[in-house]
Coordinates of C-alpha atoms in Angstrom, one line a residue:
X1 CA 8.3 -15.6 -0.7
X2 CA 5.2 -13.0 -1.2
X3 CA 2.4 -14.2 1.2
X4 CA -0.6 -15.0 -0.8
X5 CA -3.2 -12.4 -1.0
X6 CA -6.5 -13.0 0.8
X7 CA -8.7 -13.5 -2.6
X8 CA -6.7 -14.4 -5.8
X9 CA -8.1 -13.4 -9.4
X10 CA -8.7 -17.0 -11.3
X11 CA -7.9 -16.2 -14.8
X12 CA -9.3 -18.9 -17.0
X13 CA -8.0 -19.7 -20.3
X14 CA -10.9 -18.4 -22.2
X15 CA -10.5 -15.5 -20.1
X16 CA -6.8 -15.0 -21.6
X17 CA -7.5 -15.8 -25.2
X18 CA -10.4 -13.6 -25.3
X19 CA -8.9 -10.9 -23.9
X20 CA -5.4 -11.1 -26.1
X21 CA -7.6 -11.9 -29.3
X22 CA -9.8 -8.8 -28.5
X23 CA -6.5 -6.2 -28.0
X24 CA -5.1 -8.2 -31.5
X25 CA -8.0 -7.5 -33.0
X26 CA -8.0 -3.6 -31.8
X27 CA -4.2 -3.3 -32.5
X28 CA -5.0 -5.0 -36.3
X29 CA -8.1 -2.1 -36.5
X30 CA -5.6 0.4 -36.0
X31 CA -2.9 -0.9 -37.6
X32 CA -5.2 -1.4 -40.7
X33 CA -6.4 2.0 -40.7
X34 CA -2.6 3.8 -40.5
X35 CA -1.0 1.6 -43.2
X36 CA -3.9 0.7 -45.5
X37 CA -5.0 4.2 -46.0
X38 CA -1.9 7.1 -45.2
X39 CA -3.4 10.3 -44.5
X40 CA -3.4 13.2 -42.2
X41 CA -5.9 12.7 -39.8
X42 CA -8.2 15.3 -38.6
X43 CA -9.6 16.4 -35.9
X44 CA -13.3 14.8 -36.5
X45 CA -11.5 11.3 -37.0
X46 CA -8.9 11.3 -33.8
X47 CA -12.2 12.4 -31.6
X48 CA -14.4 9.8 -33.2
X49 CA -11.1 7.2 -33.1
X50 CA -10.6 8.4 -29.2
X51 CA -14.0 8.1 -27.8
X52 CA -14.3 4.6 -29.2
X53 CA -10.8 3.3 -27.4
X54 CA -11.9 4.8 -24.4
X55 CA -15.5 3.4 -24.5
X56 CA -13.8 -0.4 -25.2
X57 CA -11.5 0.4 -22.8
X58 CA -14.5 1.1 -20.2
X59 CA -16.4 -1.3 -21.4
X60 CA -14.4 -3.9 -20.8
X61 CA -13.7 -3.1 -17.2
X62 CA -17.7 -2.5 -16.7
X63 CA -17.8 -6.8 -17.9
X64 CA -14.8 -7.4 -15.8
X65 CA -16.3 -6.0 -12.8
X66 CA -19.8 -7.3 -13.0
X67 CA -18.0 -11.0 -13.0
X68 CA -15.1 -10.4 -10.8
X69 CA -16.1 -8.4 -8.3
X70 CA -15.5 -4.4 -7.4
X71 CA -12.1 -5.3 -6.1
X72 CA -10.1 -6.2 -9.2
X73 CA -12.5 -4.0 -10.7
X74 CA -11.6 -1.0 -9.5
X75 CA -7.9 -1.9 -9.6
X76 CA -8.4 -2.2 -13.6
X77 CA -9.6 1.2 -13.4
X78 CA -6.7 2.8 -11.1
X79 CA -4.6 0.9 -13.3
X80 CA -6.1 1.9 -16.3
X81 CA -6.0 5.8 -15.1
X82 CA -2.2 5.4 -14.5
X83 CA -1.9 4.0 -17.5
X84 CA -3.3 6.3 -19.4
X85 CA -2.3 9.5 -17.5
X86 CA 1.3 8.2 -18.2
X87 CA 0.8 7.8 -21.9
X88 CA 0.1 11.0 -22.0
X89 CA 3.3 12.2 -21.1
X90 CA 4.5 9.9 -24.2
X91 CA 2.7 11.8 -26.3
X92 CA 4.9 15.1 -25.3
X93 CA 8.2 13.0 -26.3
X94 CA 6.6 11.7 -29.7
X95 CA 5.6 15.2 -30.4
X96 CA 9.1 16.1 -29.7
X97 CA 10.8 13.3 -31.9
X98 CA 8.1 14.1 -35.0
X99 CA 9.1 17.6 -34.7
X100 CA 13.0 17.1 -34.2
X101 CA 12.8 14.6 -37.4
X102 CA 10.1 17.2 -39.3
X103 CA 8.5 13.7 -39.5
X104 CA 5.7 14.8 -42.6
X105 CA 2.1 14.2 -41.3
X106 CA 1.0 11.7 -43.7
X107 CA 3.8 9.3 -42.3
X108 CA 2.8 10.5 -38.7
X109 CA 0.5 7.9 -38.1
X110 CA 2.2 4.8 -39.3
X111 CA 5.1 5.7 -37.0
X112 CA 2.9 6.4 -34.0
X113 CA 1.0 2.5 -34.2
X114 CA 4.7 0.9 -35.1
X115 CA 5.6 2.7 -31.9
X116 CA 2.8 1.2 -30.4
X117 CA 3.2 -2.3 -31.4
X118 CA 6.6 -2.2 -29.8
X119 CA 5.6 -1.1 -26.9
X120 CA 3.5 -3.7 -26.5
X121 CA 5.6 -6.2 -26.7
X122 CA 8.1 -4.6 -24.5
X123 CA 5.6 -3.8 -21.6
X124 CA 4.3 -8.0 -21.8
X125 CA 8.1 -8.7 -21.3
X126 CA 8.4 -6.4 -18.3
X127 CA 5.4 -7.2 -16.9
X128 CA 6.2 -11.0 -16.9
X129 CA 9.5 -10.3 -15.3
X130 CA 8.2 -8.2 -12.9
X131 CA 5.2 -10.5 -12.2
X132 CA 7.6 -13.2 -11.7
X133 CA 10.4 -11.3 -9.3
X134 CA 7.6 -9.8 -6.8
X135 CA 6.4 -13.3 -6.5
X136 CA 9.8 -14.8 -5.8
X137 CA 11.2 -11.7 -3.9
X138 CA 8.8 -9.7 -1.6
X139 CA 11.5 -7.1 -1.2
X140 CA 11.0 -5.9 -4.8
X141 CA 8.0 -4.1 -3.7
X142 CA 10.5 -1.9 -1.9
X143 CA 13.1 -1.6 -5.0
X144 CA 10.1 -1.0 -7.5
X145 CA 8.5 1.9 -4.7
X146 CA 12.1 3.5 -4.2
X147 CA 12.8 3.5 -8.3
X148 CA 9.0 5.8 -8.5
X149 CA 9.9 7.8 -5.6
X150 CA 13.7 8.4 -7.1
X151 CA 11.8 9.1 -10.7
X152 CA 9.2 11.5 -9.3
X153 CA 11.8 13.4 -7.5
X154 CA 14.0 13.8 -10.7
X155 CA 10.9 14.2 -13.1
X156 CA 9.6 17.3 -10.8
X157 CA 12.7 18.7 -10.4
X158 CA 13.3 18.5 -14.1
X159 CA 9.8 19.6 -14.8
X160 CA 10.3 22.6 -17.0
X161 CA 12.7 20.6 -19.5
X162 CA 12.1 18.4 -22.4
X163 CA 14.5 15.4 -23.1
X164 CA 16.5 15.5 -25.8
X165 CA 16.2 13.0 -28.3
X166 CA 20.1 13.7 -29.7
X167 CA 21.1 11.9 -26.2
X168 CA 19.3 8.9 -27.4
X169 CA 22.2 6.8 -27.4
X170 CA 20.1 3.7 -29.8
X171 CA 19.8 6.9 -32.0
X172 CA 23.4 8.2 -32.1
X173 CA 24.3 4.4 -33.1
X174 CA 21.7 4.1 -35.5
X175 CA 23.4 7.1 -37.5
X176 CA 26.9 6.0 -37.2
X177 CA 26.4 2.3 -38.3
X178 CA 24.0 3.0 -41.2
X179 CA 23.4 4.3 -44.6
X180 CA 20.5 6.4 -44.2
X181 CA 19.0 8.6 -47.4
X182 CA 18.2 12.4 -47.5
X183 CA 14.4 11.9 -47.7
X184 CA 11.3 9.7 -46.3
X185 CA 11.0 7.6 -49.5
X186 CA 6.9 7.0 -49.8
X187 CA 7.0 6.4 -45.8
X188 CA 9.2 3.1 -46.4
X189 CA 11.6 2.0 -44.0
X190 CA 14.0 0.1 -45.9
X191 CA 15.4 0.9 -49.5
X192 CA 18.3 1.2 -51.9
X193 CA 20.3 4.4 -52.3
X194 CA 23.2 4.5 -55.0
X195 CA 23.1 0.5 -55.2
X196 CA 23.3 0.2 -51.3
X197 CA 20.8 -1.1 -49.0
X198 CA 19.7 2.0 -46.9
X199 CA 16.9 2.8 -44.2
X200 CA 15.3 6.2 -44.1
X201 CA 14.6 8.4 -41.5
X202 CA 11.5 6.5 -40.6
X203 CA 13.3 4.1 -39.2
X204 CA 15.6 6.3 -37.3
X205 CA 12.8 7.8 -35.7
X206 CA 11.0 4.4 -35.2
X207 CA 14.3 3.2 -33.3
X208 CA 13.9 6.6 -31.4
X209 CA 10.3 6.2 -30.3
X210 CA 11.0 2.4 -29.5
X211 CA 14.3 3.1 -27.3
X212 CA 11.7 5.9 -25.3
X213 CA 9.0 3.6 -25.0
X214 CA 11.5 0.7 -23.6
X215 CA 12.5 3.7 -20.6
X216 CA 8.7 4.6 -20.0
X217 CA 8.1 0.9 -19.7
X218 CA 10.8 0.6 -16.9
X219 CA 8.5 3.2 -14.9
X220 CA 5.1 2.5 -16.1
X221 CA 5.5 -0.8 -14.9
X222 CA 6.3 -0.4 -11.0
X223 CA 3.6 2.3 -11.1
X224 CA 1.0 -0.1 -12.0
X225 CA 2.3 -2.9 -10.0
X226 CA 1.9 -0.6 -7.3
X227 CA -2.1 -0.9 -7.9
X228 CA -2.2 -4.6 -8.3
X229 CA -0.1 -7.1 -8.2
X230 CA -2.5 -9.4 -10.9
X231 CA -1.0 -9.6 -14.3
X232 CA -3.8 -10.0 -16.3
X233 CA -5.0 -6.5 -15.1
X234 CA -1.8 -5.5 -15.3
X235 CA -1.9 -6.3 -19.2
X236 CA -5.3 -5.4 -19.6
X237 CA -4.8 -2.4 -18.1
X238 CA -1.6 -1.5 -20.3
X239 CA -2.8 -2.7 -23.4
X240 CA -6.2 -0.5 -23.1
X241 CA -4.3 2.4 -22.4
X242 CA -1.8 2.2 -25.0
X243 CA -4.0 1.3 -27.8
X244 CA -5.9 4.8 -27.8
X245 CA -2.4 6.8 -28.0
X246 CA -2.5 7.4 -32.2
X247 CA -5.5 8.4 -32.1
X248 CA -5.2 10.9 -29.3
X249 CA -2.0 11.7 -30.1
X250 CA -3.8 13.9 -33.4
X251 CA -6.8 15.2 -31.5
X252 CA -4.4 16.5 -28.2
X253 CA -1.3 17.4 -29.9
X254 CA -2.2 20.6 -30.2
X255 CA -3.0 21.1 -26.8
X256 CA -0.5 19.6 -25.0
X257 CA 1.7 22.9 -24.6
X258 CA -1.2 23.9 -22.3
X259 CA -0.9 21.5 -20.1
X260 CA 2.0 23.1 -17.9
X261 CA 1.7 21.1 -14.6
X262 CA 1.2 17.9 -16.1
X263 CA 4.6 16.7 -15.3
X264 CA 4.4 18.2 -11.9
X265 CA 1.0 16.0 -11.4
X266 CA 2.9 12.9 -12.5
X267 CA 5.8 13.1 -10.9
X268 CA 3.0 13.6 -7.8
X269 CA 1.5 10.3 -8.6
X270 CA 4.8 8.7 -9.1
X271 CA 5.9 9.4 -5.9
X272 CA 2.7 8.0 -4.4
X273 CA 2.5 5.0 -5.7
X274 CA 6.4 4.7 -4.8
X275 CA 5.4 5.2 -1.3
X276 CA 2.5 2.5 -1.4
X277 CA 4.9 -0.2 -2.7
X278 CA 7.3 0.8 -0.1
X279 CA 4.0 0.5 2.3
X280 CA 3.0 -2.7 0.9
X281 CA 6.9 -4.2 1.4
X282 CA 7.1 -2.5 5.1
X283 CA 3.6 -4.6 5.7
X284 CA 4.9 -7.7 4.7
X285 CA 7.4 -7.4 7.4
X286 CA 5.4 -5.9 10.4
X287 CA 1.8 -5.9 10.5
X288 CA 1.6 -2.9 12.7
X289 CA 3.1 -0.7 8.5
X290 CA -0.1 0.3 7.2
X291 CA -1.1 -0.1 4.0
X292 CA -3.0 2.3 1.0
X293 CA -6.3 0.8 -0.1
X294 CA -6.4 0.7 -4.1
X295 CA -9.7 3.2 -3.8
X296 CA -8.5 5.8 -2.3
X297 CA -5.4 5.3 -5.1
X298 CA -7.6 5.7 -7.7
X299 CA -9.2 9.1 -5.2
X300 CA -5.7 10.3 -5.2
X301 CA -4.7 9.4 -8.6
X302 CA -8.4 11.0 -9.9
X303 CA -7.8 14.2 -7.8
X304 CA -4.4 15.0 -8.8
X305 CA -5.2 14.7 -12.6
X306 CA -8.6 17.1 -12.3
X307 CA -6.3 19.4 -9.8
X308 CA -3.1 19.8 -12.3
X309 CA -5.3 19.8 -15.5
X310 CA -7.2 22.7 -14.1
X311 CA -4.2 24.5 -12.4
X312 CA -3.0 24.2 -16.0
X313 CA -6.0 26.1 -18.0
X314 CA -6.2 29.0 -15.7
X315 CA -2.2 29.4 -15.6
X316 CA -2.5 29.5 -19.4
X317 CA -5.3 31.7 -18.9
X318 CA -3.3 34.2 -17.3
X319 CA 0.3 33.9 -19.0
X320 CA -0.7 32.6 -22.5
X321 CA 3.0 32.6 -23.6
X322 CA 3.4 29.6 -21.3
X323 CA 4.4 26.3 -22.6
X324 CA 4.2 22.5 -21.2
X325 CA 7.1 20.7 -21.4
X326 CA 7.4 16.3 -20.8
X327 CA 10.1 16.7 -18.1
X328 CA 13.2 14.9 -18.2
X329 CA 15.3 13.0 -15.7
X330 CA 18.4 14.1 -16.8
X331 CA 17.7 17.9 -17.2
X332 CA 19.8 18.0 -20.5
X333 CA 17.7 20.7 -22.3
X334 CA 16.6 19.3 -25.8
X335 CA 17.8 21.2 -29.3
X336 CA 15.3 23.1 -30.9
X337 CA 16.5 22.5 -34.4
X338 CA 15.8 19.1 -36.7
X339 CA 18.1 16.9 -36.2
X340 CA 19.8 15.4 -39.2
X341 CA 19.6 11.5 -38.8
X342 CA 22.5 11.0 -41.2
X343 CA 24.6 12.8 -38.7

């Protein structure tokens, strides 16, 4: 059993349904906006849509740390950071499945908050798991810390490729089991095609960003567990982070080829946090292991994101050819042409 922290966050109910029915209520917003009225959105409306998911986002951790203390409050924001500096790298995979599926920019947005949803979902499953195994198991700590150091170590080694969305394996099913039609049918998922139910290539590509999201989850997770073991800032934190992906994903797409060490800075952080779970475990066993206090994670996590994003402008500065790429931890190279989904 996990010894009991010296102060424990109290979470009151209020607390829980306030919080859920306020990211609801921002998921429905969004939702709203991407179904209700399909458009391409420009670049006055993602900076607009971004600043306002940031400023909830900090808002709500300014509230949370004025009545919880600066403890949990800065763990929301090291969370938070980890959360969102993660995401980011997201975005470079969705901009690789829109483009693989020439996914038409009207229908961009629908896919990108369906994505969304389901990641959602999936990350409050994971999270309740892994809430639940590090409080029956204190030796998780050391399996979640050696699964980010093992990632880092792949993801920088890998750092210069993209994954390739034809090894999706949910994908390559997904074409082989069903009748999917030539075009994107008024941005529906489901219809008929020569008297035969059919999906369209929406929903391939929905299954894509769905089966990605379900692997980022398996690392996102330890990463943030490895800030604080509280699940409602764990939650919190995810859900903040991930709700302010469709709009960024318009306003940074076009810069995200310039942001060449990005994977390099991630797979940095990774392997930081991996080492602070392994820390936190060694701890546990021997008081004498010393442990990483969750402000100088959020120094570390803070510096590493200024030093890579700035290392990144002035190498783009000097080579201009130069182009980002998400990484990948199976250094498969991705295909450069569309991929079919009927194939």
């Amino acid at each position: 059993m996990r010894a009991p922290s010296p102060t424990m966050l109290e979470v009151t109910t209020q607390r829980w349904v306030l919080t859920i029915g306020l990211i609801v209520a921002l998921l429905a917003l969004d939702l709203g906006l991407a179904l209700l009225r399909p458009h391409v959105v420009g670049f006055r409306e993602a900076v607009i849509s971004s600043v306002f998911f940031v400023a909830v986002a900090v808002a709500f951790g300014a509230v949370f740390t004025a009545q919880v203390g600066s403890e949990f409050g800065s763990q929301y924001f090291a969370g938070y950071i980890v959360e969102k500096s993660l995401s980011v790298d997201n975005l470079f995979v969705f901009v690789i499945i829109m483009t693989t599926f020439a996914v038409p920019q009207i229908y961009q947005q629908k896919v990108l908050i369906y994505g969304i949803a389901m990641a959602l979902v999936m990350r409050a499953i994971f999270i309740i798991l892994g809430a639940a195994l590090l409080e029956l198991f204190s030796f998780m700590f050391l399996i979640f810390g050696l699964i980010l150091v093992i990632t880092a170590v792949q993801l920088y080694r890998h750092r210069d490729v993209d994954p390739d969305v034809a090894d999706n394996g949910v994908v390559r099913l997904a074409r082989k089991a069903l009748n999917v039609t030539d075009g994107y049918h008024g941005g529906r998922l489901f219809t008929r095609s020569a008297g035969r139910r059919a999906v369209t290539p929406l929903f391939i590509v929905l299954l894509a960003i769905g089966s990605t999201d379900l692997l980022f989850a398996l690392d996102s997770i330890p990463a943030i567990f490895g800030v604080t073991d509280e699940a409602y800032i764990v939650i919190a934190a995810n859900a903040f982070a991930l709700l302010g992906l469709r709009p960024l994903f318009f306003l940074v797409k076009g810069l995200l080829d310039r942001l060449v060490y990005l994977s390099t800075g991630l797979a940095m952080i990774l392997a930081f946090i991996g080492v602070k779970l392994v820390l936190h475990w060694g701890h546990g066993v021997a008081d004498s292991v010393p442990q990483i206090s969750t402000n100088l994670s959020l120094a570390v996590i803070v510096v590493v994101l200024t030093v890579t994003t700035l290392a990144s402008i002035w190498k783009v500065r000097r080579d201009p050819s130069t182009r980002a790429h998400a990484g990948s931890l199976t250094g498969r190279p991705s295909q450069d042409p569309p991929v079919d989904p009927r194939r």
